[in-house]
Structure formats: C-alpha cells, structure tokens
Amino acid sequence: MSAPHAEPHLPPHRHPRHHPPHPPVSLPFPLPPEDRRRSAYTGWTRAHWEATADGLLRATAPYASPRNGLIVLPGARPSSSGPRSDGLEGFARTFLLAALRVAGDNGHDPHAHLSRYAEGLAAGTRSPTSAPASTGTDPDSWPRIDAVRQARVEAASVALGLRLTRPWLWDRLDDEVRARLVDWLLPALGPSPVDNNWWLFGLTVGGFLADVGIETVRAGAAIDRALARIEDWYRGDGWYSDGDNRAFDHYNAWALHFYPVLHAHLAADRTLLATYGARLSAQLDSCTRLFDANGAPLPFGRSLTYRFAATAAPWLGALTGHTPLAPGATRRLASGALRHFLDRGAVTEAGLLPLGWYGPYAPMLQSYSGPASPYWAAKGFLGLLLPADHPAWTAPEAPLPAETADTARPLGPTGLLLQSTASDGLVRLHNHGSNSTRAAPDPYYARFAYSTRTGPTAPTADGRSLPDNHFGLLLDGRPTTRGPATPHATGPGWVSSTHTPRHADGSALPGLRILSATLVHGRAELRAHLVTGAAPGTRVRQTGWATTPDGPTAQLHGVHGYDTPPRRTPTGSTLFGPGTETAVLEGRITSGPGGALFVALASLTGEPDPAPVHTLAALRLTGHDIHVTWQDGTRAHLVLSLPPTGGDGREGPGAGA
C-alpha cells in the first residue's frame, strides 16, 4: 500500500479552494513518506521516483519469457505488429526504465534489474525471427528489424539503455552476445521506413554504436542523415512538424527534441548541444505551459497512453541546462504529472500501466498500440540521471506557469493558441493549424479546442457521435467534419484558420469554405465562423466543452447567427470518464455578401459558481467586424474576411486593441 496522503501545505498564492488534493488510490508498491517542506505542492522527492520505477519494473517481471527475452504483458488486444513484436516492446521499454534507474544511481542496482535484462539480451538475439505474428518455437527470440518495422522503434530503447548502462552491462557481456546485439541493431542504421520522427531511432542506435566504437562510419552517417531530415521540418520557435505535414503535438518534445538533445549530451558534443539545446529551451517555453496546476498534461495528439512521458523534455532541459524553468519548477511539473496519474488509477492492482489515460480507455488508442506501449512512460524518468544533489531535486518546488498568471498566446508557427487561467490552473489549447497525419478526421486533432480537464467525445458503436468543440454544417441530419486546418492569421490572444468541410463519410464538399477565429481573454472565448459557399437555409451546429459530472463548468452562449438556446446533450465517454454532457447551439445560413457569420461565447472553468459567460464581454457587430469589450474594460477588434481570390492569405481576420 502507498504511504498516507498528507494534506498539502500550499503556498499563500495557491488557494486550496481552487486546487483541492485528489484522493489517491492505493498503489501495489510502497512509497516513502512525503516531504512537504521541500515539495510543498506534491510532497514527492527523488526517493518517490526511485520507488515508483522499482515498483513498475517488479510488476512486469512475472510476464517475462523463460529467459527474459520478451515481456508479454496482458491486454485486450495485440498491436498491429503482432504479439512477438509486442513482447519485444515490453522488453525494450521496461529496459529503458531499468537503465535510467540504475544509471541514475551510478550503477547501484539493489533489485538486480540489469541481470534480468542481460539474460534477455542474450536470449532475444540468439535466433531473431522474421515472423511477428506468433511466438514460434523459441519463446524468447526478437523479431528482426529488417522484417518487422516496429522493431526499429524498440531498437532505439535497447540502444539507449545499453548506452546509459555501458559500464555495468555492455562492457560485461560476453563477446558473442555483443556481436549478436550489433548484428541485430545494424539494420536500424538504414533509411527510415516512415518519414517522420522515426528517423531519430536510427540516430539513437548510431549514437550507441559510435560510443562503443563499432561501425562508426555507418553510425555517423545515420546520425547525420537523421539530423538533416528533421532540419527540413524545423519551423522555428522550438517547433518541428512531424514530417512533411502540419502535425504539431507532444511528439515535438518527447521525440523530435528528446533524441537529438540527449544524443548530443551523452556524446558531449558541444556544437550539437548548442543548436538543439537552444531549440529545446524554446520548445519548453511552450510545452511547460501545457501542464495543469493539478499535474495533468494536455491530452492532444496521438500516443497519449504514454502518459507522463510528457515530462521527459522538462527533465532533459534541466539535465542539459537548456530550460526556461527554475529547478524547483521542473520537479514540481514532473512530480505533479506522475502523481496526477498514479493518484487516479493509472496503475492496476497488479502494478501495470494499462492502455488508456487513467484506467483502460480504448477510444484513444492507435493501431500500433499494444499492451506494453504505455511503458514509453519510461522517458518520464529521465530526471533520475540528475544526481541526487542537483537543484532540480533539492530546491523547493516552485509554481507552474499555469499557476502564476493568465496566459493567452499563440504558439509559434503552429496555429495553436494557448489559454490558461491562474485562478483555477486550467489550461486550454485552441487548434487552428495542427492536423493528424491520417486522412480520416481524428478526434485528438480535429477539434477546435482541448483542455487539461476535458477530452474529445468518442463515437458510438454505430459510428455516430456529437463531437465536442466543433462547428459544422448539418447535411442529411449529420454534421460535416473538419477538413485539414490551414492557419490564416494570428494576433495577440487570437488565431484563425480556414478549412473545407467534408461530408460525414469523408467525401468532399467543393465550393464550401469556413474561416474560423478564436479570441480569448481570461476564461472567456469568442468563437467566430464565416461560412461561404453554403446554400441558404442550411443548418449549422456549434458545440462546446464535453464535461463529466465532477469536472469543470462549461458554458456556451450564442451571440450572432444562432437561433436556438444552448441545450445540454449527453455525449457519452471521454478519457476523463463516462456521462459527459456538451452544450449545443444551432443556426441557419442566410444569404448575404461575403458569407454567413456565426459568433458565440464559451467558457471552461474550475472556479466555483462562475458568472454566466455572456456577462464577460459586450459585443458589437458591424458586418464582419466584431468589436469586443471585455468585463475588465479591455477592448479588441476582430475582422473576419477572406481575400478576394479565396486563397489562404494573411489579409484577415485582423485584430487590434
């Protein structure tokens, strides 16, 4: 059982009414007592991280194959790569966790984690197989990298684990085992079969091989090739696209920055670290603002089941000295995120991480997600590489950016708008430029807004759903989906985008166009949509935030173009739980010059008894000009207009004080 949860001693500015401690669930492994003197926000110290790592590792041991080559965890379904690949994933990702645990304690290994993995390294490479779908005659063999492409992903964790533990593991392996490991790893030095962050798996394998002086020419070429490829995707201000696309999400921090910066650090390459470290610091200025005061990272994008892997980049900033956060704020962020999940049931009674957010949640998974996928949460333990006397472990915890001041700012070139409020520590993200890499609409990219306390609604068994934070036309009774968003313009506290809506079945709707803008102030959001090319009389629908009964308060108010009052509608489950409700507005397209304009006010807040959202702003509309006077007297002016050619220019909307 876990240690009793003490009532937090909160700093004076952090009112407990807004930040009540969440009652923790019991954990299947022991934790040390809390330290509320040093860690006033979370109570956690380095010892809690070590105990958690040990507990997670011990829990996976019973699922190892006879000679520890694979770790085959229980789960409702295998990944698309098959059960043998999933077993390698279980080995590789937990090995990375063990490597961080042991390397962070300078080789001290009281639980003999490395001996188990040393046996697995020998067994897994004895007779690698090209058959991913079954365990075959040898229950320990790994799939070959040149036969099962997912093995390339896991090779990066194997190589990184070997690099981190070289004095205590690699240097002590038999020559024959080392030779087999090299033979298995070498195919990862070739071109990536997936043209996105996968290039960095080859970089990571190359970094290890170069470090041990094996195939250094090929290893160096793989490193250079990977860095050259991601350079094509660097967009500035710390942001990469994840390929030749507009996919901006947490992969920026825990993949596209993680591997190059950690490689430069481990190689002591000051030139590389100067370049990639500066980019990491710029990225952290954005991504560290996406953590709620309650510790939650923002559930936006794919692979969310990695959970507290989101803390890897903040730890990496502290490790390399490239971070905008104070040391105490880094620990407060990371420990807050880890506690957030552990306190809410993210570890089963058997001590395992299931596929989901808190508990199991199938609608958020991808086809490549297998039972061991959640163990890339191991990246979140990168802070253990910091020595025990590092300020990130010893300094008093400091508040997060979301707790210190309200924020409303576009995030670099992404088309994303950050909105957070210090009164409740809640973070929201408005999406006007990041798109899924898949052709079909993805609820974790296609919504107009996301928050740290709400999640996108899931389709029902028959494929129907009422999508939250969505604007669309109602055609044949079903809402159109949002096509890829193209950033249109940006200003202080606002962003806009254009998209071409699609039929619910994905077919095109030529001639239709929607220009959308979000303007925020405090907890208030102004949502505006200018629809062109739609037939008069067509119905439209705007939805708000999907909230659970014990979640934050969501509000939605029609200002212009809507002809129904907001109605609360049951919308099923989100990753935060079942029984959500979402507010809905509807209106009708009217003929007029320049298109039909729809304007609404929305709010999501953790404050108790919030005032109605319509009291937060006074609006005056003149054509497509929207003049806003916020409750505190601040004024803004939003102009919605498309260029005469209908192209995606930057002529509008405009905004000014």
XYZ file of C-alpha atoms in Angstrom:
657
model
C 0.000 0.000 0.000
C 1.141 3.544 -0.630
C 2.029 5.965 2.112
C -0.856 8.031 3.531
C -1.617 11.182 1.606
C -0.929 14.246 3.727
C -2.887 17.435 3.279
C -0.657 19.759 1.244
C 0.883 22.843 2.782
C 0.052 25.191 -0.065
C 1.966 28.369 -0.799
C -0.038 31.508 0.031
C -0.961 32.382 -3.577
C -2.389 28.924 -4.286
C -5.855 28.876 -2.784
C -6.882 25.335 -1.803
C -10.442 26.034 -2.935
C -9.142 26.048 -6.495
C -6.678 23.193 -6.107
C -8.185 20.516 -3.875
C -5.937 17.469 -3.476
C -7.236 14.448 -5.336
C -7.788 11.435 -3.044
C -5.097 8.986 -4.164
C -5.778 5.363 -4.943
C -3.768 2.661 -3.217
C -0.672 1.559 -5.094
C 0.617 -2.022 -5.174
C 4.112 -0.904 -4.168
C 5.326 1.099 -1.140
C 6.293 4.751 -1.277
C 8.377 6.731 1.216
C 6.810 9.445 3.393
C 6.052 12.773 1.738
C 8.296 15.791 2.222
C 6.025 18.844 2.316
C 8.861 21.110 3.410
C 10.877 20.673 0.241
C 7.971 19.737 -2.034
C 5.079 21.908 -0.894
C 2.973 21.218 -3.975
C 3.395 17.462 -4.483
C 5.171 16.092 -1.417
C 7.363 13.979 -3.682
C 11.139 13.622 -3.750
C 13.662 11.652 -5.767
C 13.004 8.667 -3.476
C 9.394 8.551 -4.698
C 10.561 8.380 -8.301
C 13.005 5.580 -7.491
C 10.342 3.619 -5.613
C 7.887 4.055 -8.483
C 10.435 2.888 -11.056
C 11.255 -0.167 -8.943
C 7.577 -0.953 -8.433
C 6.772 -0.724 -12.139
C 9.745 -2.916 -13.039
C 8.992 -5.599 -10.465
C 5.396 -5.774 -11.678
C 6.457 -6.690 -15.234
C 8.861 -9.466 -14.213
C 6.207 -12.224 -13.964
C 5.326 -11.680 -17.636
C 8.829 -12.370 -18.968
C 9.521 -15.266 -21.319
C 11.590 -18.198 -19.953
C 14.960 -16.466 -20.480
C 13.663 -12.889 -20.197
C 13.990 -12.101 -23.925
C 10.394 -10.883 -24.226
C 7.954 -9.347 -21.780
C 4.460 -10.300 -22.880
C 2.027 -8.193 -20.897
C -1.693 -8.944 -20.646
C -4.045 -6.869 -22.740
C -7.335 -6.885 -24.549
C -5.684 -6.822 -27.963
C -2.282 -7.063 -29.641
C -0.870 -4.241 -31.715
C -0.938 -4.326 -35.498
C 2.653 -5.628 -35.405
C 1.709 -8.860 -33.638
C 2.416 -10.461 -30.262
C 6.137 -11.153 -30.735
C 6.757 -7.517 -31.599
C 4.658 -6.584 -28.572
C 6.876 -8.801 -26.425
C 9.971 -7.015 -27.703
C 8.252 -3.737 -26.934
C 7.695 -4.925 -23.369
C 11.382 -5.805 -23.044
C 12.790 -2.676 -24.685
C 10.659 -0.078 -22.967
C 10.999 -1.528 -19.499
C 14.738 -1.959 -20.133
C 14.938 1.771 -20.772
C 13.246 2.349 -17.415
C 15.691 -0.007 -15.703
C 18.625 1.720 -17.416
C 17.535 5.151 -16.198
C 17.004 3.773 -12.697
C 20.457 2.148 -12.480
C 22.443 4.792 -14.370
C 20.855 7.460 -12.199
C 22.215 5.671 -9.127
C 25.702 5.368 -10.652
C 25.375 1.653 -11.253
C 23.863 0.722 -7.906
C 21.297 -1.970 -8.649
C 19.872 -3.322 -5.391
C 16.974 -5.067 -7.114
C 19.186 -6.732 -9.771
C 17.226 -5.189 -12.634
C 20.162 -5.360 -15.058
C 20.886 -9.052 -14.542
C 17.380 -9.868 -15.768
C 17.847 -7.724 -18.871
C 21.347 -9.075 -19.520
C 19.854 -12.544 -19.784
C 17.137 -11.191 -22.071
C 19.658 -9.503 -24.385
C 21.414 -12.827 -24.853
C 18.232 -14.823 -25.357
C 16.453 -12.372 -27.623
C 19.333 -12.162 -30.119
C 20.159 -15.879 -30.200
C 17.889 -16.588 -33.189
C 15.988 -13.471 -34.336
C 12.878 -14.265 -36.354
C 11.068 -12.771 -39.321
C 7.669 -13.893 -38.014
C 5.988 -11.218 -35.886
C 2.586 -12.834 -35.555
C 3.388 -15.753 -33.256
C 5.839 -16.754 -30.587
C 7.019 -19.744 -32.630
C 9.287 -22.465 -31.304
C 11.635 -20.110 -29.438
C 9.635 -18.070 -26.912
C 12.498 -15.579 -26.362
C 13.572 -14.556 -29.875
C 13.235 -10.976 -31.031
C 11.764 -10.038 -34.423
C 14.309 -8.871 -36.982
C 14.450 -5.135 -37.665
C 14.554 -5.695 -41.433
C 11.406 -7.858 -41.236
C 9.227 -6.093 -38.648
C 9.487 -2.341 -38.836
C 8.201 -1.790 -35.282
C 11.405 -3.496 -34.116
C 13.294 -0.402 -35.310
C 11.352 1.682 -32.772
C 12.241 -0.699 -29.955
C 15.874 -0.853 -31.107
C 16.193 2.788 -30.083
C 15.190 1.959 -26.498
C 17.536 -1.041 -26.442
C 20.429 1.045 -27.764
C 19.743 3.937 -25.405
C 19.509 1.567 -22.446
C 22.844 -0.004 -23.415
C 24.454 3.398 -23.798
C 23.258 4.577 -20.403
C 24.396 1.416 -18.606
C 27.538 0.665 -20.603
C 29.955 0.236 -17.642
C 27.618 -2.121 -15.777
C 26.087 -4.078 -18.652
C 27.532 -3.796 -22.160
C 31.152 -3.874 -21.014
C 30.439 -7.065 -19.041
C 28.572 -9.011 -21.724
C 30.223 -11.940 -23.484
C 31.810 -11.070 -26.811
C 29.415 -13.429 -28.584
C 26.360 -11.682 -27.105
C 27.767 -8.274 -28.009
C 28.340 -9.443 -31.589
C 24.761 -10.727 -31.837
C 23.398 -7.461 -30.454
C 25.353 -5.466 -33.040
C 24.109 -7.695 -35.854
C 20.530 -7.191 -34.662
C 20.911 -3.407 -34.331
C 22.699 -2.672 -37.620
C 19.608 -2.616 -39.886
C 18.329 0.334 -37.837
C 21.106 2.445 -39.371
C 19.418 2.341 -42.767
C 16.868 4.834 -44.099
C 13.700 5.097 -42.054
C 10.655 3.298 -43.468
C 8.441 6.037 -42.009
C 9.212 9.641 -42.926
C 8.668 11.296 -39.558
C 10.268 11.162 -36.100
C 11.246 7.548 -36.878
C 14.480 8.859 -38.412
C 15.635 9.525 -34.869
C 15.565 5.847 -33.937
C 18.453 5.325 -36.336
C 20.217 8.306 -34.782
C 19.853 6.718 -31.337
C 21.209 3.358 -32.462
C 24.026 5.143 -34.291
C 24.866 7.140 -31.186
C 25.329 3.976 -29.140
C 27.417 2.180 -31.781
C 29.614 5.249 -32.265
C 30.041 5.465 -28.498
C 31.366 1.890 -28.300
C 33.481 2.268 -31.457
C 31.600 -0.163 -33.700
C 30.702 0.567 -37.349
C 31.496 4.212 -36.668
C 31.262 5.305 -40.301
C 27.789 3.814 -40.764
C 26.747 5.071 -37.345
C 27.905 8.601 -38.117
C 26.099 8.544 -41.458
C 22.855 7.511 -39.734
C 23.225 10.354 -37.243
C 23.932 12.941 -39.923
C 21.110 11.692 -42.153
C 18.579 11.885 -39.331
C 19.596 15.384 -38.277
C 19.471 16.568 -41.879
C 15.967 15.169 -42.310
C 14.476 16.777 -39.224
C 16.078 20.063 -40.247
C 13.638 20.091 -43.171
C 10.813 20.119 -40.630
C 12.038 22.787 -38.242
C 9.559 25.658 -38.294
C 11.139 27.944 -35.680
C 10.410 28.918 -32.071
C 11.250 25.376 -30.951
C 8.651 23.666 -33.155
C 9.101 20.868 -35.672
C 6.427 19.351 -37.838
C 6.406 15.569 -37.524
C 7.162 15.016 -41.186
C 6.093 16.856 -44.339
C 2.839 17.893 -42.730
C 1.341 20.140 -40.081
C 1.333 17.636 -37.195
C 2.233 19.622 -34.091
C 1.733 17.942 -30.728
C 3.681 16.494 -27.786
C 5.878 14.484 -30.189
C 7.785 17.733 -30.595
C 9.023 17.466 -27.032
C 9.281 13.741 -26.283
C 10.632 12.642 -29.686
C 11.868 15.377 -32.014
C 13.777 17.155 -29.237
C 14.385 14.216 -26.894
C 16.637 12.108 -29.122
C 18.902 14.769 -30.695
C 19.441 16.656 -27.435
C 20.064 13.532 -25.353
C 22.462 12.215 -28.012
C 24.388 15.497 -28.020
C 24.549 15.428 -24.217
C 25.738 11.825 -23.984
C 28.285 12.395 -26.765
C 29.479 15.612 -25.074
C 29.109 17.285 -28.487
C 29.017 20.965 -27.559
C 28.309 22.099 -31.113
C 25.235 19.911 -31.487
C 24.071 20.742 -27.980
C 24.294 24.467 -28.632
C 21.945 24.148 -31.603
C 19.492 21.573 -30.349
C 19.617 22.724 -26.744
C 18.531 26.228 -27.726
C 15.632 24.743 -29.683
C 14.668 22.587 -26.713
C 14.580 25.619 -24.445
C 12.314 27.431 -26.899
C 10.028 24.387 -27.062
C 9.894 24.169 -23.270
C 8.731 27.762 -23.106
C 5.607 26.492 -24.844
C 5.152 22.895 -23.697
C 5.688 23.513 -19.979
C 2.698 25.845 -20.129
C 0.521 22.925 -21.221
C 0.528 21.348 -17.747
C -2.417 21.963 -15.440
C -1.930 23.031 -11.838
C -3.315 19.593 -10.924
C -0.388 17.982 -12.798
C -2.256 16.882 -15.919
C -0.539 17.224 -19.291
C -2.757 18.274 -22.181
C -4.379 15.280 -23.960
C -3.906 16.441 -27.545
C -2.499 14.322 -30.366
C -1.689 10.632 -30.631
C 0.065 8.150 -28.335
C -1.468 9.652 -25.217
C -1.162 6.321 -23.435
C 2.497 7.196 -22.767
C 1.089 9.494 -20.064
C 3.903 11.051 -18.007
C 6.425 10.622 -20.827
C 5.356 14.241 -21.340
C 7.788 15.144 -18.523
C 10.824 13.850 -20.453
C 11.580 17.156 -22.176
C 11.401 19.298 -18.997
C 13.783 16.852 -17.294
C 16.059 16.960 -20.360
C 16.155 20.746 -20.143
C 17.315 20.517 -16.539
C 19.850 17.801 -17.417
C 21.458 19.875 -20.172
C 20.925 23.370 -18.763
C 18.637 24.373 -21.638
C 15.384 25.265 -19.939
C 13.367 28.360 -19.028
C 12.156 26.686 -15.812
C 13.688 27.117 -12.389
C 14.913 23.816 -10.890
C 12.088 23.677 -8.355
C 9.509 24.299 -11.061
C 10.893 21.408 -13.116
C 10.432 18.977 -10.226
C 7.018 20.412 -9.394
C 5.922 19.874 -13.015
C 7.316 16.338 -13.293
C 6.250 15.077 -9.873
C 2.869 16.703 -10.337
C 2.334 14.840 -13.592
C 3.466 11.474 -12.223
C 1.280 11.864 -9.129
C -1.635 13.001 -11.262
C -1.773 9.624 -12.986
C -0.867 7.420 -10.041
C -3.483 9.105 -7.850
C -6.159 8.438 -10.486
C -5.736 4.753 -11.125
C -3.201 4.663 -13.957
C -1.539 1.648 -12.318
C -3.552 -1.549 -11.953
C -3.730 -3.699 -8.829
C -1.019 -5.828 -10.442
C 1.218 -2.771 -10.776
C 0.910 -2.479 -14.563
C 0.237 0.510 -16.819
C -2.840 -0.316 -18.933
C -3.665 1.075 -22.356
C -5.538 4.262 -21.555
C -5.285 7.613 -19.807
C -6.182 6.826 -16.215
C -7.626 3.324 -16.452
C -8.132 1.470 -19.731
C -9.713 3.590 -22.479
C -9.851 2.027 -25.943
C -11.184 5.003 -27.989
C -7.917 6.947 -27.618
C -5.662 4.154 -28.912
C -3.925 3.737 -32.263
C -3.485 0.543 -34.274
C 0.182 0.401 -33.265
C -0.707 0.465 -29.554
C -0.027 -2.856 -27.817
C -0.136 -3.979 -24.177
C 3.415 -2.748 -23.493
C 3.119 0.555 -25.365
C 2.398 2.553 -22.178
C 5.907 1.785 -20.942
C 7.362 4.541 -23.079
C 6.327 6.425 -19.983
C 9.859 5.349 -19.024
C 11.081 8.509 -20.756
C 9.487 10.476 -17.938
C 12.078 9.028 -15.537
C 14.912 10.839 -17.335
C 15.251 13.057 -14.252
C 16.898 10.154 -12.437
C 20.032 10.902 -14.497
C 20.349 14.094 -12.465
C 22.469 13.474 -9.353
C 20.701 13.495 -6.020
C 22.285 16.843 -5.094
C 21.158 18.580 -8.317
C 18.976 21.670 -7.637
C 16.109 20.056 -9.563
C 15.938 17.534 -6.700
C 16.932 19.781 -3.787
C 15.390 23.207 -4.487
C 11.951 23.979 -3.042
C 9.181 23.289 -5.508
C 8.091 26.361 -7.454
C 4.745 27.070 -9.147
C 3.977 26.209 -12.748
C 3.379 28.868 -15.403
C -0.339 27.985 -15.344
C -0.486 28.962 -11.668
C 1.245 32.318 -11.775
C -0.606 34.417 -14.371
C -3.313 34.227 -17.007
C -1.860 33.477 -20.428
C -3.233 33.989 -23.927
C -0.607 33.490 -26.619
C -0.162 31.835 -29.996
C 2.458 29.076 -30.007
C 4.994 29.947 -32.656
C 4.171 28.827 -36.207
C 1.740 26.094 -35.193
C -1.644 27.809 -35.414
C -2.227 26.784 -31.780
C -3.459 29.281 -29.182
C -2.680 28.724 -25.508
C -5.186 29.922 -22.899
C -4.663 29.359 -19.188
C -6.100 30.900 -16.042
C -4.224 31.206 -12.762
C -7.378 31.268 -10.647
C -8.031 27.576 -11.347
C -4.785 26.428 -13.008
C -6.729 25.109 -16.012
C -5.094 25.045 -19.465
C -6.880 25.158 -22.808
C -5.479 24.871 -26.330
C -7.297 26.152 -29.409
C -6.313 24.405 -32.636
C -6.155 26.418 -35.838
C -3.276 24.699 -37.578
C -2.285 21.230 -36.354
C -3.614 18.245 -38.288
C -3.492 14.496 -37.966
C -1.225 12.521 -40.271
C -4.206 10.315 -41.101
C -6.733 11.096 -43.807
C -9.760 10.406 -41.600
C -10.740 13.033 -39.027
C -9.022 12.269 -35.722
C -10.830 13.472 -32.578
C -7.453 14.153 -30.956
C -6.510 16.657 -33.676
C -9.706 17.774 -35.420
C -11.456 19.562 -32.550
C -11.218 23.318 -32.280
C -10.249 23.172 -28.587
C -8.705 20.874 -25.970
C -8.097 21.218 -22.246
C -6.283 19.534 -19.380
C -9.610 18.565 -17.760
C -11.725 17.508 -20.729
C -11.282 15.106 -23.613
C -12.810 14.617 -27.047
C -16.021 12.624 -27.177
C -15.860 9.099 -28.575
C -18.035 7.785 -31.436
C -20.736 5.293 -30.531
C -20.723 1.697 -31.786
C -22.631 2.717 -34.938
C -20.072 5.439 -35.710
C -22.268 8.336 -34.646
C -21.257 10.938 -32.103
C -21.773 14.521 -31.114
C -18.257 15.928 -31.394
C -17.354 18.470 -28.749
C -15.776 21.834 -29.638
C -16.877 21.505 -33.231
C -18.517 23.707 -35.826
C -20.125 22.157 -38.872
C -22.995 22.175 -41.315
C -25.864 19.735 -40.822
C -26.319 17.824 -44.068
C -28.830 14.986 -44.111
C -29.007 15.338 -40.347
C -25.300 14.697 -39.778
C -22.606 17.303 -39.090
C -19.825 17.859 -41.570
C -16.329 17.012 -40.408
C -13.486 19.485 -40.217
C -11.055 19.220 -43.085
C -7.356 19.994 -42.593
C -6.942 23.383 -40.921
C -4.764 25.952 -42.652
C -3.542 28.824 -40.436
C -4.944 32.112 -41.645
C -3.739 34.841 -39.302
C -2.550 35.397 -35.752
C -2.539 38.221 -33.251
C -2.372 38.913 -29.508
C -4.798 36.494 -27.894
C -6.301 35.181 -31.131
C -5.709 32.843 -34.059
C -7.697 31.936 -37.142
C -7.768 29.246 -39.794
C -9.616 28.115 -42.885
C -10.833 24.675 -43.802
C -13.062 22.953 -46.313
C -15.667 20.834 -44.511
C -16.380 17.286 -45.603
C -19.383 15.006 -45.575
C -19.609 12.667 -42.611
C -18.457 9.862 -44.944
C -15.308 11.830 -45.815
C -16.337 12.883 -49.333
C -15.520 16.389 -50.497
C -17.837 19.411 -50.441
C -16.432 21.595 -53.228
C -17.214 25.277 -53.046
C -17.689 25.357 -49.284
C -15.249 27.195 -47.074
C -15.173 28.143 -43.406
C -12.978 30.825 -41.886
C -12.806 30.335 -38.113
C -11.290 32.515 -35.407
C -10.839 32.181 -31.646
C -10.228 35.213 -29.429
C -9.628 34.639 -25.695
C -9.423 36.745 -22.564
C -9.271 35.276 -19.059
C -11.598 32.269 -19.124
C -13.730 33.684 -21.928
C -13.550 32.500 -25.546
C -15.071 34.184 -28.546
C -15.676 31.658 -31.327
C -16.439 33.073 -34.773
C -17.060 31.263 -38.069
C -17.621 32.776 -41.515
C -19.222 30.264 -43.899
C -19.053 30.810 -47.664
C -20.489 28.699 -50.449
C -23.333 27.109 -48.456
C -26.925 27.114 -49.643
C -29.282 29.483 -47.768
C -31.306 27.631 -45.175
C -28.563 25.093 -44.381
C -28.434 24.402 -40.674
C -25.187 24.729 -38.699
C -24.159 23.451 -35.284
C -21.672 24.734 -32.703
C -20.767 22.563 -29.712
C -18.938 23.399 -26.506
C -16.809 21.513 -23.999
C -17.689 17.928 -23.023
C -17.599 17.742 -19.227
C -18.084 14.935 -16.725
C -20.391 15.405 -13.711
C -17.426 16.089 -11.403
C -15.487 18.098 -13.988
C -15.151 21.834 -14.628
C -18.062 24.103 -15.554
C -18.646 24.612 -19.282
C -20.743 27.422 -20.753
C -21.843 28.313 -24.287
C -23.841 31.372 -25.401
C -24.968 32.298 -28.904
C -24.290 35.906 -29.910
C -24.992 36.076 -33.637
C -26.383 33.708 -36.274
C -27.743 31.077 -33.899
C -31.500 30.665 -33.458
C -31.698 28.131 -30.625
C -30.751 28.481 -26.966
C -27.882 26.263 -25.818
C -29.045 22.812 -24.795
C -27.088 20.298 -22.753
C -26.818 16.996 -24.604
C -25.481 13.624 -23.343
C -22.275 12.781 -25.210
C -21.025 9.527 -23.697
C -17.460 8.993 -22.572
C -14.169 10.801 -22.831
C -10.806 9.750 -21.441
C -11.825 11.572 -18.240
C -14.835 9.326 -17.678
C -18.383 8.457 -18.722
C -21.565 10.503 -18.594
C -20.359 13.677 -20.298
C -22.630 16.454 -21.461
C -21.964 19.041 -24.153
C -23.763 22.287 -24.903
C -25.147 22.693 -28.442
C -26.163 25.759 -30.472
C -27.790 25.684 -33.903
C -28.395 28.294 -36.566
C -29.193 28.738 -40.221
C -27.273 30.015 -43.230
C -28.727 33.254 -44.559
C -27.831 34.819 -47.850
C -25.640 37.876 -47.672
C -22.491 39.441 -49.074
C -19.293 37.696 -48.054
C -20.870 34.697 -46.358
C -22.799 33.904 -43.178
C -21.291 34.827 -39.806
C -21.794 32.883 -36.571
C -20.471 34.131 -33.233
C -20.631 32.547 -29.780
C -19.060 32.991 -26.357
C -17.756 29.948 -24.495
C -16.076 29.246 -21.183
C -14.499 26.351 -19.313
C -13.565 26.985 -15.712
C -12.725 25.261 -12.468
C -13.853 28.283 -10.466
C -16.843 27.690 -8.184
C -20.149 29.302 -9.175
C -18.866 31.165 -12.255
C -20.847 34.079 -13.633
C -22.662 33.426 -16.938
C -20.305 33.705 -19.865
C -22.405 36.393 -21.585
C -21.529 38.759 -18.712
C -17.819 38.531 -19.523
C -17.971 40.536 -22.747
C -20.017 43.129 -24.597
C -20.021 42.654 -28.380
C -20.925 44.954 -31.245
C -21.048 43.600 -34.815
C -20.785 45.684 -37.961
C -20.826 43.417 -40.985
C -17.977 41.014 -40.361
C -16.275 43.335 -37.860
C -16.563 42.239 -34.229
C -15.855 44.813 -31.531
C -15.338 43.311 -28.074
C -15.216 44.994 -24.691
C -14.218 42.505 -22.026
C -15.542 42.693 -18.485
C -12.361 44.375 -17.220
C -12.617 47.125 -19.857
C -10.029 45.693 -22.258
C -11.057 46.062 -25.890
C -10.372 44.029 -29.006
C -11.375 44.263 -32.648
C -11.698 41.187 -34.846
C -12.296 41.426 -38.600
C -13.298 38.287 -40.480
C -12.670 38.482 -44.198
C -11.278 36.232 -46.880
C -9.063 37.540 -49.678
C -10.969 38.211 -52.893
C -9.306 35.199 -54.531
C -10.436 32.873 -51.761
C -6.819 31.912 -51.045
C -5.335 31.434 -47.645
C -3.685 34.815 -47.258
C -2.951 36.839 -44.187
C -5.234 39.764 -45.008
C -7.746 38.795 -42.338
C -9.012 38.478 -39.807
C -7.308 41.437 -38.243
C -7.351 42.380 -34.607
C -6.282 45.339 -32.567
C -6.830 46.917 -29.228
